[in-house]
Amino acid sequence: GAVVSQHPSRVICKSGTSVKIECRSLDFQATTMFWYRQFPKQSLMLMATSNEGSKATYEQGVEKDKFLINHASLTLSTLTVTSAHPEDSSFYICSARGAGGVWEQYFGPGTRLTVT
Amino acid sequence: DQQVKQNSPSLSVQEGRISILNCDYTNSMFDYFLWYKKYPAEGPTFLISISSIKDKNEDGRFTVFLNKSAKHLSLHIVPSQPGDSAVYFCAATGSGNDMRFGAGTRLTVKP
């Protein structure tokens, strides 16, 4: 199956700093990438959808100035958490979907962010 | 709003028996449904899917049933194995747009 990687897998940062998370589709071109956030014992919450070369579409309640998403190429999307606060600590997961017409999304392994 | 619901947060079954995980949805525009399996601290792994034009899809030990009139789908795992223990997420999408996930059901298969 298609492979999606995320880097880093785990990051600890201080409050007020910014953190960048990378999501890469390794063996296919992802026209659309999605960013999710998962709180403990809760479902995956869609944060935003990004298409290559265009601005991301954010879900209601997600601050676009805080969670900056860039989808610069067909294999790379980045999520930057700006001015991180402890409440931003969470598990962030990206997924990628190709242009083949199937609706399966391939998920990355996730990034555990801890803001101290 | 919760458009996809998994009302059972957990399920425990004996090895070799059938596991049945349920999912309900409210949005009639959904036309494609998926099940994902997730281990702690890992991303979800695609398991099986079904289009709204079908009512059953089978792949090895996994079968997904769709009841459109009831807006209900279920995942059957037969026979259940200890390695199946994980959190299972039901997901739905309409016209290939963003996917909505249920809250997940933690399946424990006891040896």
PDB file of N, CA and C in Angstrom, chain A residues 1-2 4 44 91 93-95 104-110, chain B residues 34-49 62 75 86-91 99 101:
ATOM      1  N   GLY A   1       0.809  -1.207   0.000  1.00  0.00           N
ATOM      2  CA  GLY A   1       0.000   0.000   0.000  1.00  0.00           C
ATOM      3  C   GLY A   1       0.840   1.252   0.000  1.00  0.00           C
ATOM      4  N   ALA A   2       0.208   2.383  -0.177  1.00  0.00           N
ATOM      5  CA  ALA A   2       0.921   3.651  -0.209  1.00  0.00           C
ATOM      6  C   ALA A   2       1.471   3.999   1.172  1.00  0.00           C
ATOM      7  N   VAL A   4       2.937   6.903   3.831  1.00  0.00           N
ATOM      8  CA  VAL A   4       2.990   8.305   4.219  1.00  0.00           C
ATOM      9  C   VAL A   4       3.861   8.409   5.465  1.00  0.00           C
ATOM     10  N   LEU A  44     -10.540  11.175  15.649  1.00  0.00           N
ATOM     11  CA  LEU A  44      -9.711  12.057  14.852  1.00  0.00           C
ATOM     12  C   LEU A  44     -10.544  13.261  14.437  1.00  0.00           C
ATOM     13  N   PHE A  91      -1.801  14.709  19.603  1.00  0.00           N
ATOM     14  CA  PHE A  91      -1.273  13.803  18.592  1.00  0.00           C
ATOM     15  C   PHE A  91      -1.783  14.291  17.245  1.00  0.00           C
ATOM     16  N   ILE A  93      -1.947  13.938  13.181  1.00  0.00           N
ATOM     17  CA  ILE A  93      -1.832  12.916  12.141  1.00  0.00           C
ATOM     18  C   ILE A  93      -2.155  13.537  10.792  1.00  0.00           C
ATOM     19  N   CYS A  94      -1.339  13.228   9.814  1.00  0.00           N
ATOM     20  CA  CYS A  94      -1.636  13.681   8.454  1.00  0.00           C
ATOM     21  C   CYS A  94      -2.083  12.487   7.624  1.00  0.00           C
ATOM     22  N   SER A  95      -2.789  12.770   6.574  1.00  0.00           N
ATOM     23  CA  SER A  95      -3.125  11.721   5.618  1.00  0.00           C
ATOM     24  C   SER A  95      -3.030  12.292   4.211  1.00  0.00           C
ATOM     25  N   GLU A 104      -9.705   6.073  -0.510  1.00  0.00           N
ATOM     26  CA  GLU A 104      -8.896   5.711   0.647  1.00  0.00           C
ATOM     27  C   GLU A 104      -7.854   6.777   0.898  1.00  0.00           C
ATOM     28  N   GLN A 105      -7.730   7.130   2.143  1.00  0.00           N
ATOM     29  CA  GLN A 105      -6.678   8.035   2.560  1.00  0.00           C
ATOM     30  C   GLN A 105      -5.631   7.216   3.288  1.00  0.00           C
ATOM     31  N   TYR A 106      -4.395   7.548   3.029  1.00  0.00           N
ATOM     32  CA  TYR A 106      -3.291   6.847   3.666  1.00  0.00           C
ATOM     33  C   TYR A 106      -2.730   7.745   4.753  1.00  0.00           C
ATOM     34  N   PHE A 107      -2.662   7.193   5.933  1.00  0.00           N
ATOM     35  CA  PHE A 107      -2.293   7.987   7.085  1.00  0.00           C
ATOM     36  C   PHE A 107      -0.816   7.875   7.430  1.00  0.00           C
ATOM     37  N   GLY A 108      -0.297   8.976   7.924  1.00  0.00           N
ATOM     38  CA  GLY A 108       1.042   8.947   8.480  1.00  0.00           C
ATOM     39  C   GLY A 108       1.005   8.355   9.873  1.00  0.00           C
ATOM     40  N   PRO A 109       2.167   8.129  10.457  1.00  0.00           N
ATOM     41  CA  PRO A 109       2.237   7.496  11.778  1.00  0.00           C
ATOM     42  C   PRO A 109       1.921   8.444  12.928  1.00  0.00           C
ATOM     43  N   GLY A 110       1.786   9.722  12.637  1.00  0.00           N
ATOM     44  CA  GLY A 110       1.444  10.670  13.685  1.00  0.00           C
ATOM     45  C   GLY A 110       2.648  11.330  14.333  1.00  0.00           C
TER      46      GLY A 110
ATOM     47  N   LEU B  34     -15.584   3.654   5.286  1.00  0.00           N
ATOM     48  CA  LEU B  34     -14.316   2.953   5.487  1.00  0.00           C
ATOM     49  C   LEU B  34     -14.163   2.570   6.947  1.00  0.00           C
ATOM     50  N   TRP B  35     -13.405   1.530   7.154  1.00  0.00           N
ATOM     51  CA  TRP B  35     -13.003   1.150   8.506  1.00  0.00           C
ATOM     52  C   TRP B  35     -11.486   1.215   8.592  1.00  0.00           C
ATOM     53  N   TYR B  36     -11.028   1.802   9.710  1.00  0.00           N
ATOM     54  CA  TYR B  36      -9.604   1.902   9.970  1.00  0.00           C
ATOM     55  C   TYR B  36      -9.299   1.235  11.297  1.00  0.00           C
ATOM     56  N   LYS B  37      -8.106   0.708  11.369  1.00  0.00           N
ATOM     57  CA  LYS B  37      -7.618   0.085  12.594  1.00  0.00           C
ATOM     58  C   LYS B  37      -6.471   0.940  13.105  1.00  0.00           C
ATOM     59  N   LYS B  38      -6.436   1.166  14.401  1.00  0.00           N
ATOM     60  CA  LYS B  38      -5.402   2.043  14.941  1.00  0.00           C
ATOM     61  C   LYS B  38      -4.824   1.486  16.228  1.00  0.00           C
ATOM     62  N   TYR B  39      -3.481   1.425  16.254  1.00  0.00           N
ATOM     63  CA  TYR B  39      -2.784   1.073  17.472  1.00  0.00           C
ATOM     64  C   TYR B  39      -2.357   2.371  18.156  1.00  0.00           C
ATOM     65  N   PRO B  40      -2.118   2.336  19.461  1.00  0.00           N
ATOM     66  CA  PRO B  40      -1.699   3.546  20.181  1.00  0.00           C
ATOM     67  C   PRO B  40      -0.459   4.182  19.563  1.00  0.00           C
ATOM     68  N   ALA B  41      -0.456   5.477  19.505  1.00  0.00           N
ATOM     69  CA  ALA B  41       0.687   6.257  19.006  1.00  0.00           C
ATOM     70  C   ALA B  41       1.056   5.922  17.566  1.00  0.00           C
ATOM     71  N   GLU B  42       0.101   5.410  16.808  1.00  0.00           N
ATOM     72  CA  GLU B  42       0.332   5.173  15.386  1.00  0.00           C
ATOM     73  C   GLU B  42      -0.806   5.775  14.585  1.00  0.00           C
ATOM     74  N   GLY B  43      -0.568   5.993  13.300  1.00  0.00           N
ATOM     75  CA  GLY B  43      -1.640   6.464  12.443  1.00  0.00           C
ATOM     76  C   GLY B  43      -2.586   5.329  12.107  1.00  0.00           C
ATOM     77  N   PRO B  44      -3.819   5.653  11.747  1.00  0.00           N
ATOM     78  CA  PRO B  44      -4.781   4.616  11.370  1.00  0.00           C
ATOM     79  C   PRO B  44      -4.343   3.870  10.114  1.00  0.00           C
ATOM     80  N   THR B  45      -4.703   2.615  10.049  1.00  0.00           N
ATOM     81  CA  THR B  45      -4.421   1.776   8.883  1.00  0.00           C
ATOM     82  C   THR B  45      -5.732   1.398   8.231  1.00  0.00           C
ATOM     83  N   PHE B  46      -5.820   1.605   6.938  1.00  0.00           N
ATOM     84  CA  PHE B  46      -7.036   1.276   6.207  1.00  0.00           C
ATOM     85  C   PHE B  46      -7.289  -0.225   6.273  1.00  0.00           C
ATOM     86  N   LEU B  47      -8.539  -0.571   6.513  1.00  0.00           N
ATOM     87  CA  LEU B  47      -8.894  -1.974   6.666  1.00  0.00           C
ATOM     88  C   LEU B  47      -9.779  -2.454   5.517  1.00  0.00           C
ATOM     89  N   ILE B  48     -10.911  -1.834   5.380  1.00  0.00           N
ATOM     90  CA  ILE B  48     -11.880  -2.258   4.375  1.00  0.00           C
ATOM     91  C   ILE B  48     -12.836  -1.112   4.110  1.00  0.00           C
ATOM     92  N   SER B  49     -13.420  -1.091   2.930  1.00  0.00           N
ATOM     93  CA  SER B  49     -14.342  -0.011   2.595  1.00  0.00           C
ATOM     94  C   SER B  49     -15.555  -0.565   1.861  1.00  0.00           C
ATOM     95  N   PHE B  62     -12.589 -10.143   7.281  1.00  0.00           N
ATOM     96  CA  PHE B  62     -13.314  -8.891   7.508  1.00  0.00           C
ATOM     97  C   PHE B  62     -14.447  -8.712   6.503  1.00  0.00           C
ATOM     98  N   LEU B  75     -18.896  -3.809  10.982  1.00  0.00           N
ATOM     99  CA  LEU B  75     -17.692  -4.563  10.602  1.00  0.00           C
ATOM    100  C   LEU B  75     -17.702  -5.871  11.366  1.00  0.00           C
ATOM    101  N   ALA B  86      -7.312  -3.592  18.952  1.00  0.00           N
ATOM    102  CA  ALA B  86      -6.931  -2.246  18.512  1.00  0.00           C
ATOM    103  C   ALA B  86      -8.167  -1.362  18.621  1.00  0.00           C
ATOM    104  N   VAL B  87      -8.010  -0.118  18.263  1.00  0.00           N
ATOM    105  CA  VAL B  87      -9.171   0.772  18.158  1.00  0.00           C
ATOM    106  C   VAL B  87      -9.603   0.813  16.695  1.00  0.00           C
ATOM    107  N   TYR B  88     -10.883   0.631  16.463  1.00  0.00           N
ATOM    108  CA  TYR B  88     -11.407   0.625  15.106  1.00  0.00           C
ATOM    109  C   TYR B  88     -12.249   1.892  14.900  1.00  0.00           C
ATOM    110  N   PHE B  89     -11.903   2.605  13.836  1.00  0.00           N
ATOM    111  CA  PHE B  89     -12.635   3.814  13.495  1.00  0.00           C
ATOM    112  C   PHE B  89     -13.462   3.581  12.245  1.00  0.00           C
ATOM    113  N   CYS B  90     -14.692   4.008  12.318  1.00  0.00           N
ATOM    114  CA  CYS B  90     -15.556   4.035  11.153  1.00  0.00           C
ATOM    115  C   CYS B  90     -15.436   5.435  10.554  1.00  0.00           C
ATOM    116  N   ALA B  91     -15.405   5.527   9.235  1.00  0.00           N
ATOM    117  CA  ALA B  91     -15.290   6.824   8.571  1.00  0.00           C
ATOM    118  C   ALA B  91     -16.232   6.877   7.377  1.00  0.00           C
ATOM    119  N   MET B  99     -13.248  13.475   5.131  1.00  0.00           N
ATOM    120  CA  MET B  99     -13.764  12.282   5.783  1.00  0.00           C
ATOM    121  C   MET B  99     -14.147  12.595   7.212  1.00  0.00           C
ATOM    122  N   PHE B 101     -14.954  10.937  10.952  1.00  0.00           N
ATOM    123  CA  PHE B 101     -14.665   9.735  11.722  1.00  0.00           C
ATOM    124  C   PHE B 101     -15.603   9.584  12.905  1.00  0.00           C
TER     125      PHE B 101
END
